[in-house]
Short mmCIF file of C-alpha atoms and ligand atoms in Angstrom, two decimals:
data_model
loop_
_atom_site.label_atom_id
_atom_site.label_comp_id
_atom_site.label_asym_id
_atom_site.label_seq_id
_atom_site.Cartn_x
_atom_site.Cartn_y
_atom_site.Cartn_z
CA UNK H 1 0.59 37.48 -4.60
CA UNK H 2 -1.84 34.64 -4.90
CA UNK H 3 -0.49 31.46 -3.32
CA UNK H 4 0.48 28.89 -5.89
CA UNK H 5 -0.93 25.39 -5.90
CA UNK H 6 0.50 21.91 -6.18
CA UNK H 7 -1.14 18.64 -7.19
CA UNK H 8 0.46 15.28 -6.44
CA UNK H 9 -1.00 12.25 -8.20
CA UNK H 10 -0.17 9.01 -6.41
CA UNK H 11 0.16 5.52 -7.89
CA UNK H 12 1.01 2.21 -6.26
CA UNK H 13 1.22 1.16 -2.66
CA UNK H 14 0.54 2.85 0.66
CA UNK H 15 4.22 3.67 0.92
CA UNK H 16 3.72 6.08 -1.96
CA UNK H 17 0.60 7.56 -0.37
CA UNK H 18 2.63 8.20 2.77
CA UNK H 19 5.43 9.83 0.74
CA UNK H 20 2.85 12.01 -1.02
CA UNK H 21 1.62 13.29 2.36
CA UNK H 22 5.25 14.14 3.16
CA UNK H 23 5.68 15.94 -0.17
CA UNK H 24 2.68 18.14 0.64
CA UNK H 25 4.19 18.79 4.08
CA UNK H 26 7.61 19.78 2.66
CA UNK H 27 6.09 22.30 0.24
CA UNK H 28 3.28 23.62 2.48
CA UNK H 29 5.04 26.95 3.16
CA UNK H 30 4.89 27.80 -0.50
CA UNK H 31 2.12 25.78 -2.12
CA UNK H 32 -1.49 25.02 -1.27
CA UNK H 33 -2.84 21.64 -2.31
CA UNK H 34 -4.85 21.86 -5.55
CA UNK H 35 -7.99 19.74 -5.76
CA UNK H 36 -7.63 19.12 -9.51
CA UNK H 37 -4.51 19.15 -11.74
CA UNK H 38 -6.03 21.89 -13.93
CA UNK H 39 -5.69 24.49 -11.16
CA UNK H 40 -2.13 23.55 -10.18
CA UNK H 41 1.13 25.40 -10.85
CA UNK H 42 3.11 22.28 -10.06
CA UNK H 43 1.99 18.73 -10.88
CA UNK H 44 3.99 15.81 -9.50
CA UNK H 45 3.43 12.14 -10.30
CA UNK H 46 4.46 9.78 -7.52
CA UNK H 47 4.87 6.63 -9.57
CA UNK H 48 4.86 2.85 -9.14
CA UNK H 49 6.79 0.29 -11.16
CA UNK H 50 5.63 -2.93 -9.53
CA UNK H 51 4.11 -4.20 -12.78
CA UNK H 52 4.62 -3.07 -16.35
CA UNK H 53 1.05 -1.78 -16.57
CA UNK H 54 1.61 0.52 -13.60
CA UNK H 55 4.59 2.00 -15.39
CA UNK H 56 2.73 2.45 -18.68
CA UNK H 57 -0.01 4.35 -16.87
CA UNK H 58 2.52 7.03 -15.96
CA UNK H 59 3.65 7.56 -19.52
CA UNK H 60 0.11 7.75 -20.86
CA UNK H 61 -0.87 10.24 -18.17
CA UNK H 62 2.17 12.38 -19.01
CA UNK H 63 1.03 12.41 -22.64
CA UNK H 64 -2.33 13.78 -21.55
CA UNK H 65 -0.61 16.61 -19.71
CA UNK H 66 0.77 18.26 -22.84
CA UNK H 67 -2.38 20.42 -23.37
CA UNK H 68 -2.23 21.58 -19.73
CA UNK H 69 1.30 22.75 -20.28
CA UNK H 70 0.37 24.49 -23.52
CA UNK H 71 -2.32 26.43 -21.69
CA UNK H 72 -0.03 27.30 -18.76
CA UNK H 73 3.61 27.51 -19.97
CA UNK H 74 4.96 28.10 -16.42
CA UNK H 75 3.50 24.82 -15.21
CA UNK H 76 6.12 22.55 -13.59
CA UNK H 77 5.64 18.84 -14.23
CA UNK H 78 7.62 16.39 -12.13
CA UNK H 79 8.00 12.63 -11.95
CA UNK H 80 9.07 10.90 -8.74
CA UNK H 81 8.62 7.55 -7.03
CA UNK H 82 9.66 4.11 -8.16
CA UNK H 83 9.59 4.60 -11.95
CA UNK H 84 11.74 7.72 -11.53
CA UNK H 85 14.19 5.87 -9.28
CA UNK H 86 14.63 3.20 -11.93
CA UNK H 87 14.48 5.28 -15.11
CA UNK H 88 16.10 8.57 -14.06
CA UNK H 89 17.34 10.69 -16.98
CA UNK H 90 15.56 8.43 -19.47
CA UNK H 91 12.30 10.09 -18.44
CA UNK H 92 13.66 13.53 -19.36
CA UNK H 93 14.84 12.20 -22.71
CA UNK H 94 11.63 10.35 -23.46
CA UNK H 95 9.14 12.95 -22.16
CA UNK H 96 9.81 16.54 -23.22
CA UNK H 97 6.93 17.83 -21.08
CA UNK H 98 8.68 16.72 -17.87
CA UNK H 99 10.64 19.42 -16.01
CA UNK H 100 11.95 17.52 -13.00
CA UNK H 101 12.62 13.93 -12.01
CA UNK H 102 13.30 12.89 -8.40
CA UNK H 103 13.99 9.52 -6.79
CA UNK H 104 12.36 7.72 -3.88
CA UNK H 105 15.02 9.02 -1.45
CA UNK H 106 14.82 12.66 -2.59
CA UNK H 107 11.45 13.89 -1.42
CA UNK H 108 12.98 16.26 1.15
CA UNK H 109 14.71 18.10 -1.71
CA UNK H 110 11.53 18.76 -3.69
CA UNK H 111 11.08 22.42 -2.63
CA UNK H 112 14.68 23.14 -3.71
CA UNK H 113 14.36 21.22 -6.97
CA UNK H 114 11.23 23.15 -7.93
CA UNK H 115 12.91 26.45 -7.06
CA UNK H 116 15.99 25.56 -9.06
CA UNK H 117 13.88 24.68 -12.08
CA UNK H 118 12.04 28.01 -11.84
CA UNK H 119 15.25 30.01 -11.30
CA UNK H 120 17.48 28.42 -13.92
CA UNK H 121 14.99 27.06 -16.44
CA UNK H 122 17.07 23.89 -16.58
CA UNK H 123 15.44 20.46 -16.51
CA UNK H 124 16.58 18.55 -13.44
CA UNK H 125 17.02 14.88 -12.57
CA UNK H 126 17.95 14.18 -8.96
CA UNK H 127 18.23 10.56 -7.86
CA UNK H 128 19.98 9.59 -4.64
CA UNK H 129 21.14 6.04 -4.45
CA UNK H 130 20.31 4.07 -1.33
CA UNK H 131 20.35 6.19 1.85
CA UNK H 132 20.49 5.36 5.55
CA UNK H 133 17.25 7.01 6.52
CA UNK H 134 13.57 6.87 5.77
CA UNK H 135 12.52 9.41 3.12
CA UNK H 136 10.36 12.14 4.62
CA UNK H 137 11.54 11.31 8.12
CA UNK H 138 12.23 14.95 8.98
CA UNK H 139 9.12 16.35 7.34
CA UNK H 140 6.82 18.45 9.50
CA UNK H 141 3.30 17.17 10.08
CA UNK H 142 0.98 18.29 7.34
CA UNK H 143 -0.92 21.46 8.22
CA UNK H 144 -3.92 20.37 6.18
CA UNK H 145 -7.01 18.71 7.60
CA UNK H 146 -6.50 15.06 8.56
CA UNK H 147 -9.00 12.26 8.21
CA UNK H 148 -9.61 9.72 10.97
CA UNK H 149 -7.05 7.26 9.55
CA UNK H 150 -3.36 7.81 8.83
CA UNK H 151 -0.28 5.96 7.64
CA UNK H 152 3.12 5.99 9.36
CA UNK H 153 6.18 4.47 7.68
CA UNK H 154 8.36 2.53 10.12
CA UNK H 155 10.84 0.87 7.76
CA UNK H 156 11.90 1.65 4.21
CA UNK H 157 13.31 -0.63 1.53
CA UNK H 158 13.39 -4.40 1.33
CA UNK H 159 16.13 -7.00 1.67
CA UNK H 160 14.07 -10.02 0.71
CA UNK H 161 14.75 -10.08 -3.03
CA UNK H 162 11.75 -12.13 -4.05
CA UNK H 163 12.77 -13.15 -7.55
CA UNK H 164 9.92 -11.33 -9.35
CA UNK H 165 10.01 -8.07 -7.40
CA UNK H 166 11.40 -4.67 -8.31
CA UNK H 167 10.94 -3.10 -4.86
CA UNK H 168 14.49 -3.81 -3.56
CA UNK H 169 15.82 -2.08 -6.68
CA UNK H 170 13.69 1.04 -6.38
CA UNK H 171 13.38 1.42 -2.61
CA UNK H 172 16.84 0.30 -1.55
CA UNK H 173 18.03 -1.62 1.51
CA UNK H 174 15.97 -1.95 4.65
CA UNK H 175 16.34 0.96 7.05
CA UNK H 176 14.23 1.32 10.20
CA UNK H 177 13.14 4.65 11.61
CA UNK H 178 13.96 5.40 15.25
CA UNK H 179 11.01 4.36 17.42
CA UNK H 180 11.13 7.74 19.18
CA UNK H 181 10.39 9.47 15.89
CA UNK H 182 7.63 7.05 14.93
CA UNK H 183 5.98 7.55 18.33
CA UNK H 184 6.27 11.34 18.07
CA UNK H 185 4.66 11.29 14.61
CA UNK H 186 1.90 8.89 15.69
CA UNK H 187 1.13 10.92 18.84
CA UNK H 188 1.11 14.11 16.78
CA UNK H 189 -1.41 12.60 14.38
CA UNK H 190 -3.62 11.39 17.24
CA UNK H 191 -3.56 14.82 18.87
CA UNK H 192 -4.82 16.22 15.55
CA UNK H 193 -7.79 13.86 15.53
CA UNK H 194 -6.49 10.67 13.89
CA UNK H 195 -8.17 7.60 15.41
CA UNK H 196 -6.55 4.78 13.45
CA UNK H 197 -2.92 4.34 12.47
CA UNK H 198 -1.45 1.87 9.98
CA UNK H 199 2.26 1.16 10.40
CA UNK H 200 3.92 0.69 7.03
CA UNK H 201 6.83 -1.27 5.64
CA UNK H 202 7.49 -3.83 2.89
CA UNK H 203 8.20 -6.24 5.72
CA UNK H 204 7.28 -4.76 9.09
CA UNK H 205 8.62 -7.86 10.85
CA UNK H 206 12.16 -6.77 9.94
CA UNK H 207 11.74 -3.58 11.98
CA UNK H 208 14.61 -2.91 14.43
CA UNK H 209 14.81 0.33 16.39
CA UNK H 210 18.24 1.76 15.48
CA UNK H 211 18.52 3.30 18.97
CA UNK H 212 17.63 0.29 21.11
CA UNK H 213 17.70 -2.75 18.79
CA UNK H 214 14.13 -3.64 19.80
CA UNK H 215 11.87 -5.24 17.20
CA UNK H 216 8.41 -4.81 15.72
CA UNK H 217 6.40 -6.34 18.55
CA UNK H 218 7.90 -3.85 21.01
CA UNK H 219 7.09 -0.95 18.68
CA UNK H 220 3.54 -2.19 18.20
CA UNK H 221 2.95 -2.27 21.93
CA UNK H 222 4.35 1.24 22.37
CA UNK H 223 2.14 2.68 19.64
CA UNK H 224 -0.77 0.75 21.17
CA UNK H 225 -0.19 2.75 24.38
CA UNK H 226 -0.81 6.13 22.74
CA UNK H 227 -3.73 7.72 24.51
CA UNK H 228 -6.61 8.65 22.22
CA UNK H 229 -5.64 6.16 19.54
CA UNK H 230 -8.43 3.68 18.92
CA UNK H 231 -7.19 1.29 16.28
CA UNK H 232 -3.83 0.07 15.10
CA UNK H 233 -3.02 -1.84 11.89
CA UNK H 234 0.17 -2.76 10.07
CA UNK H 235 1.13 -3.80 6.55
CA UNK H 236 2.93 -5.84 5.26
CA UNK H 237 3.88 -8.74 7.45
CA UNK H 238 5.98 -11.22 5.46
CA UNK H 239 4.74 -14.76 6.12
CA UNK H 240 8.29 -16.11 6.56
CA UNK H 241 8.81 -13.75 9.52
CA UNK H 242 5.34 -13.86 11.00
CA UNK H 243 5.95 -15.19 14.51
CA UNK H 244 4.14 -16.57 17.53
CA UNK H 245 5.20 -13.38 19.33
CA UNK H 246 3.38 -11.25 16.80
CA UNK H 247 0.27 -13.43 16.94
CA UNK H 248 0.31 -13.08 20.70
CA UNK H 249 0.83 -9.33 20.52
CA UNK H 250 -2.10 -9.04 18.11
CA UNK H 251 -4.26 -11.02 20.51
CA UNK H 252 -3.10 -9.11 23.59
CA UNK H 253 -2.92 -5.49 22.42
CA UNK H 254 -6.38 -3.99 22.62
CA UNK H 255 -6.06 -1.54 19.72
CA UNK H 256 -4.50 -3.91 17.19
CA UNK H 257 -7.28 -4.87 14.79
CA UNK H 258 -8.35 -8.43 14.04
CA UNK H 259 -7.17 -8.36 10.45
CA UNK H 260 -3.90 -9.18 8.77
CA UNK H 261 -2.65 -8.91 5.22
CA UNK H 262 -0.44 -11.96 4.74
CA UNK H 263 0.58 -12.18 1.07
CA UNK H 264 1.01 -15.81 0.09
CA UNK H 265 1.70 -15.24 -3.66
CA UNK H 266 1.22 -18.90 -4.66
CA UNK H 267 -0.12 -22.22 -3.38
CA UNK H 268 2.60 -24.45 -4.83
CA UNK H 269 5.86 -25.14 -3.01
CA UNK H 270 7.71 -25.38 -6.30
CA UNK H 271 6.59 -21.91 -7.34
CA UNK H 272 7.17 -20.44 -3.86
CA UNK H 273 10.75 -21.74 -3.97
CA UNK H 274 11.31 -20.23 -7.42
CA UNK H 275 9.88 -16.97 -6.10
CA UNK H 276 12.36 -17.13 -3.17
CA UNK H 277 9.58 -16.51 -0.67
CA UNK H 278 11.25 -18.48 2.12
CA UNK H 279 8.25 -20.58 3.24
CA UNK H 280 6.31 -23.62 2.11
CA UNK H 281 2.52 -23.85 1.90
CA UNK H 282 2.38 -25.98 5.04
CA UNK H 283 4.55 -23.51 7.00
CA UNK H 284 2.23 -20.72 5.84
CA UNK H 285 -0.86 -22.67 6.90
CA UNK H 286 0.66 -23.36 10.31
CA UNK H 287 1.03 -19.63 10.84
CA UNK H 288 -2.57 -19.00 9.80
CA UNK H 289 -3.56 -21.69 12.25
CA UNK H 290 -1.63 -20.28 15.18
CA UNK H 291 -3.16 -16.88 14.49
CA UNK H 292 -6.70 -18.24 14.30
CA UNK H 293 -6.22 -20.21 17.52
CA UNK H 294 -5.36 -17.00 19.35
CA UNK H 295 -7.82 -14.71 17.56
CA UNK H 296 -10.78 -16.78 16.34
CA UNK H 297 -12.52 -13.83 14.64
CA UNK H 298 -9.39 -12.72 12.72
CA UNK H 299 -9.79 -12.02 8.98
CA UNK H 300 -7.01 -12.46 6.46
CA UNK H 301 -6.30 -10.90 3.09
CA UNK H 302 -3.58 -11.79 0.64
CA UNK H 303 -1.75 -11.08 -2.63
CA UNK H 304 -1.37 -13.64 -5.41
CA UNK H 305 0.64 -13.79 -8.59
CA UNK H 306 -0.68 -15.90 -11.46
CA UNK H 307 1.63 -17.15 -14.22
CA UNK H 308 5.05 -17.06 -12.61
CA UNK H 309 7.67 -18.44 -15.07
CA UNK H 310 7.30 -22.21 -15.25
CA UNK H 311 4.01 -22.29 -13.30
CA UNK H 312 1.93 -25.19 -14.59
CA UNK H 313 -1.75 -25.98 -14.34
CA UNK H 314 -1.11 -28.30 -11.36
CA UNK H 315 0.69 -25.48 -9.52
CA UNK H 316 -2.15 -23.10 -10.25
CA UNK H 317 -4.74 -25.56 -8.97
CA UNK H 318 -2.83 -25.75 -5.70
CA UNK H 319 -3.32 -21.98 -5.39
CA UNK H 320 -7.07 -22.46 -5.87
CA UNK H 321 -7.00 -25.18 -3.17
CA UNK H 322 -5.20 -22.81 -0.83
CA UNK H 323 -7.85 -20.13 -1.37
CA UNK H 324 -10.57 -22.64 -0.50
CA UNK H 325 -8.68 -23.74 2.58
CA UNK H 326 -7.75 -20.35 4.04
CA UNK H 327 -10.95 -18.55 2.99
CA UNK H 328 -9.48 -15.05 2.76
CA UNK H 329 -11.74 -12.07 3.22
CA UNK H 330 -10.11 -10.57 0.16
CA UNK H 331 -7.35 -11.42 -2.32
CA UNK H 332 -5.47 -9.02 -4.60
CA UNK H 333 -4.42 -11.07 -7.60
CA UNK H 334 -2.13 -10.07 -10.43
CA UNK H 335 -0.83 -11.50 -13.68
CA UNK H 336 2.91 -12.01 -13.38
CA UNK H 337 4.75 -9.14 -15.01
CA UNK H 338 8.47 -9.49 -15.79
CA UNK H 339 10.41 -6.57 -14.29
CA UNK H 340 13.77 -5.35 -15.58
CA UNK H 341 16.67 -6.24 -13.30
CA UNK H 342 14.88 -9.04 -11.43
CA UNK H 343 15.95 -12.68 -11.47
CA UNK H 344 12.58 -14.00 -12.59
CA UNK H 345 12.76 -11.85 -15.72
CA UNK H 346 15.61 -14.10 -16.88
CA UNK H 347 13.80 -17.38 -16.16
CA UNK H 348 12.57 -19.67 -18.92
CA UNK H 349 8.82 -19.88 -19.32
CA UNK H 350 7.86 -22.60 -21.79
CA UNK H 351 4.13 -22.27 -21.05
CA UNK H 352 3.86 -18.55 -21.67
CA UNK H 353 1.14 -16.05 -20.75
CA UNK H 354 -1.19 -16.92 -23.65
CA UNK H 355 -2.01 -20.41 -22.38
CA UNK H 356 -2.66 -18.99 -18.92
CA UNK H 357 -4.96 -16.22 -20.06
CA UNK H 358 -8.04 -17.68 -18.36
CA UNK H 359 -6.33 -18.44 -15.04
CA UNK H 360 -6.59 -15.02 -13.44
CA UNK H 361 -10.36 -14.67 -14.01
CA UNK H 362 -10.75 -18.28 -12.88
CA UNK H 363 -8.93 -17.54 -9.64
CA UNK H 364 -10.91 -14.36 -9.14
CA UNK H 365 -14.14 -16.27 -9.56
CA UNK H 366 -13.15 -18.73 -6.83
CA UNK H 367 -12.18 -15.88 -4.51
CA UNK H 368 -15.27 -13.80 -5.30
CA UNK H 369 -17.50 -16.67 -4.27
CA UNK H 370 -15.63 -16.98 -0.95
CA UNK H 371 -15.79 -13.21 -0.36
CA UNK H 372 -19.49 -13.22 -1.14
CA UNK H 373 -20.15 -16.15 1.24
CA UNK H 374 -18.24 -14.36 3.97
CA UNK H 375 -20.20 -11.16 3.34
CA UNK H 376 -23.50 -13.06 3.59
CA UNK H 377 -22.37 -14.52 6.93
CA UNK H 378 -22.06 -10.96 8.24
CA UNK H 379 -25.79 -10.23 7.76
CA UNK H 380 -27.55 -9.79 11.07
CA UNK H 381 -24.33 -9.15 12.99
CA UNK H 382 -23.64 -6.09 15.11
CA UNK H 383 -20.26 -4.55 14.35
CA UNK H 384 -18.18 -1.58 15.47
CA UNK H 385 -17.46 0.75 12.55
CA UNK H 386 -14.95 3.58 12.53
CA UNK H 387 -16.58 6.15 10.25
CA UNK H 388 -14.11 7.42 7.67
CA UNK H 389 -16.46 9.81 5.86
CA UNK H 390 -18.94 9.74 3.00
CA UNK H 391 -18.82 6.70 0.77
CA UNK H 392 -16.72 7.13 -2.33
CA UNK H 393 -19.60 7.27 -4.80
CA UNK H 394 -21.25 9.91 -2.64
CA UNK H 395 -24.64 8.24 -2.44
CA UNK H 396 -25.34 10.12 0.79
CA UNK H 397 -24.21 7.16 2.88
CA UNK H 398 -21.36 7.07 5.38
CA UNK H 399 -18.47 4.68 4.93
CA UNK H 400 -16.29 3.00 7.51
CA UNK H 401 -14.57 -0.24 8.39
CA UNK H 402 -14.97 -2.88 11.04
CA UNK H 403 -11.90 -3.83 13.05
CA UNK H 404 -11.80 -6.96 10.88
CA UNK H 405 -11.58 -4.70 7.81
CA UNK H 406 -15.03 -5.14 6.28
CA UNK H 407 -16.19 -1.99 4.51
CA UNK H 408 -19.62 -0.86 5.74
CA UNK H 409 -22.00 1.74 4.27
CA UNK H 410 -24.91 3.14 6.25
CA UNK H 411 -27.11 6.25 6.46
CA UNK H 412 -26.09 8.82 9.08
CA UNK H 413 -25.01 12.36 9.83
CA UNK H 414 -21.67 13.50 8.40
CA UNK H 415 -20.74 14.62 11.91
CA UNK H 416 -20.21 10.93 12.73
CA UNK H 417 -16.96 11.02 10.71
CA UNK H 418 -14.04 10.06 12.95
CA UNK H 419 -16.32 8.38 15.48
CA UNK H 420 -17.11 4.74 16.03
CA UNK H 421 -20.68 3.57 15.62
CA UNK H 422 -22.45 0.31 16.41
CA UNK H 423 -23.97 -0.88 13.16
CA UNK H 424 -26.32 -3.75 12.38
CA UNK H 425 -25.45 -5.39 9.07
CA UNK H 426 -28.56 -5.66 6.92
CA UNK H 427 -27.31 -6.61 3.45
CA UNK H 428 -24.15 -7.80 1.80
CA UNK H 429 -22.83 -6.38 -1.44
CA UNK H 430 -19.86 -7.37 -3.62
CA UNK H 431 -17.27 -5.08 -2.10
CA UNK H 432 -19.00 -3.76 0.99
CA UNK H 433 -21.74 -4.39 3.53
CA UNK H 434 -24.77 -2.20 4.23
CA UNK H 435 -26.26 -1.56 7.63
CA UNK H 436 -27.92 0.85 10.04
CA UNK H 437 -26.73 2.49 13.21
CA UNK H 438 -28.08 0.98 16.40
CA UNK H 439 -26.50 3.31 18.95
N1 SAH S 501 6.15 -6.41 0.46
C1 SAH S 501 4.94 -7.02 0.11
C2 SAH S 501 4.45 -6.76 -1.29
C3 SAH S 501 4.75 -5.54 -2.04
S1 SAH S 501 4.33 -5.51 -3.73
C4 SAH S 501 5.11 -8.52 0.25
O1 SAH S 501 6.20 -9.03 0.28
O2 SAH S 501 4.13 -9.20 0.26
C5 SAH S 501 2.59 -5.84 -3.75
C6 SAH S 501 2.22 -7.07 -4.52
O3 SAH S 501 2.48 -6.90 -5.90
C7 SAH S 501 2.99 -8.32 -4.16
O4 SAH S 501 2.52 -8.92 -3.00
C8 SAH S 501 2.80 -9.18 -5.38
O5 SAH S 501 1.62 -9.96 -5.27
C9 SAH S 501 2.62 -8.16 -6.50
N2 SAH S 501 3.79 -8.16 -7.38
C10 SAH S 501 5.05 -7.81 -7.08
N3 SAH S 501 5.86 -7.95 -8.15
C11 SAH S 501 5.09 -8.41 -9.17
C12 SAH S 501 5.34 -8.78 -10.52
N4 SAH S 501 6.56 -8.70 -11.04
N5 SAH S 501 4.29 -9.20 -11.27
C13 SAH S 501 3.04 -9.30 -10.74
N6 SAH S 501 2.76 -8.97 -9.47
C14 SAH S 501 3.76 -8.54 -8.68
FE1 SF4 S 502 9.02 -7.41 -3.00
FE2 SF4 S 502 9.40 -9.64 -1.67
FE3 SF4 S 502 10.27 -7.35 -0.67
FE4 SF4 S 502 7.67 -7.84 -0.78
S1 SF4 S 502 9.18 -8.96 0.42
S2 SF4 S 502 8.69 -5.96 -1.37
S3 SF4 S 502 7.47 -8.99 -2.66
S4 SF4 S 502 11.01 -8.35 -2.50
FE1 F3S S 503 4.92 0.37 -6.43
FE2 F3S S 503 7.10 1.36 -5.41
FE3 F3S S 503 5.11 0.62 -3.84
S1 F3S S 503 6.98 -0.07 -7.05
S2 F3S S 503 4.17 -1.03 -4.95
S3 F3S S 503 5.07 2.25 -5.31
S4 F3S S 503 7.27 0.46 -3.40
#
């Protein structure tokens, strides 16, 4: 019999991309990965509900799958991830083309759920409530080819309850993975050719090894010791928990890259308090400062929300001031989106989104200028690039990143993938830099 194929479409954050890898690993005995949905016998959507738009995307994509199902009646369509965790049965009621729904803590059950659907013909919704382990923790390593970079989840869930955020509702309470298991997975990946590992969690600073009680800095140094690993990153570090210890570890551990994603969300203390972020702007800036003192070349990126309930023009301008002060390499900025079940969704907002319509593009313009100035400053510099493969538009160039997380394109042999190259930066572009290999 011809081996059947599965296609998993991933939305949202790196946590979901990690879970998708695990889904492929759980089903690898039975299904080969399909390169396009059209050739798959099973299509799963690993969904994100962080903003309303993300959620809508899922429903519109499901609509477009109806013809696929008409052409191939045996096709199994499944919805998992954060929308599934929140909506559950509603998805089955609302979307007749969906066969199975599974929650964020159920990915180990996927092979069984698919089998049950095929055997019984019943539509299935399986959502575990909060569990005391990291989903996918027991999954085997994927048999498929690995790229030079990989993700490893170290902690699931979130206990911070920022007032706008749905993550605690869809990912559950914080649970750390045993360090022994993280190290085994990371070493396994490195022995299969992975050169760079990113440790994942909604707040990696909350990590506590359940076996020894040791924290994130200890874990970071143990992963740093893995022979053959070249680079180590982590995401996300919550600014309220970012510590001197971590800054020192970043400075002292040779593989930890000189880049940190430190989401600030807003530049006004009033808004930060309403968001329940647990820091003020000046506390945030002190942390940036202590980091830059220890690692002068460090680059920062951030996330920002524009139009939080009650945010006024003066608050917004403080965010613009903060951007000019910190000079982030990159900022991911979003219009505030009210999420069901969160506290912010109940807050009064006399100003309303209409009056703030121009704020997001205004903020992006300020940040784009800073990014572009920083890119121009890179011209003429020699950097170390870990080659990840061909660039995404396939212009015949290679693509990689510097340790400080600049994206670099340059001509070269595909055999350089997975290797580090010394590159001279020749030109700066909007999103990336261009250069040529010098050794
Ligand atoms: N754990 C990370 C963020 C995870 S969500 C942290 O605490 O920083 C990724 C980003 O989505 C957030 O940083 C925030 O900027 C954005 N976000 C979350 N909820 C949102 C909402 N309701 N509306 C708009 N943006 C939101
Ligand atoms: Fe959401 Fe806040 Fe947790 Fe980040 S720290 S996932 S923004 S609740
Ligand atoms: Fe989205 Fe869930 Fe991640 S809501 S951002 S996929 S944790």
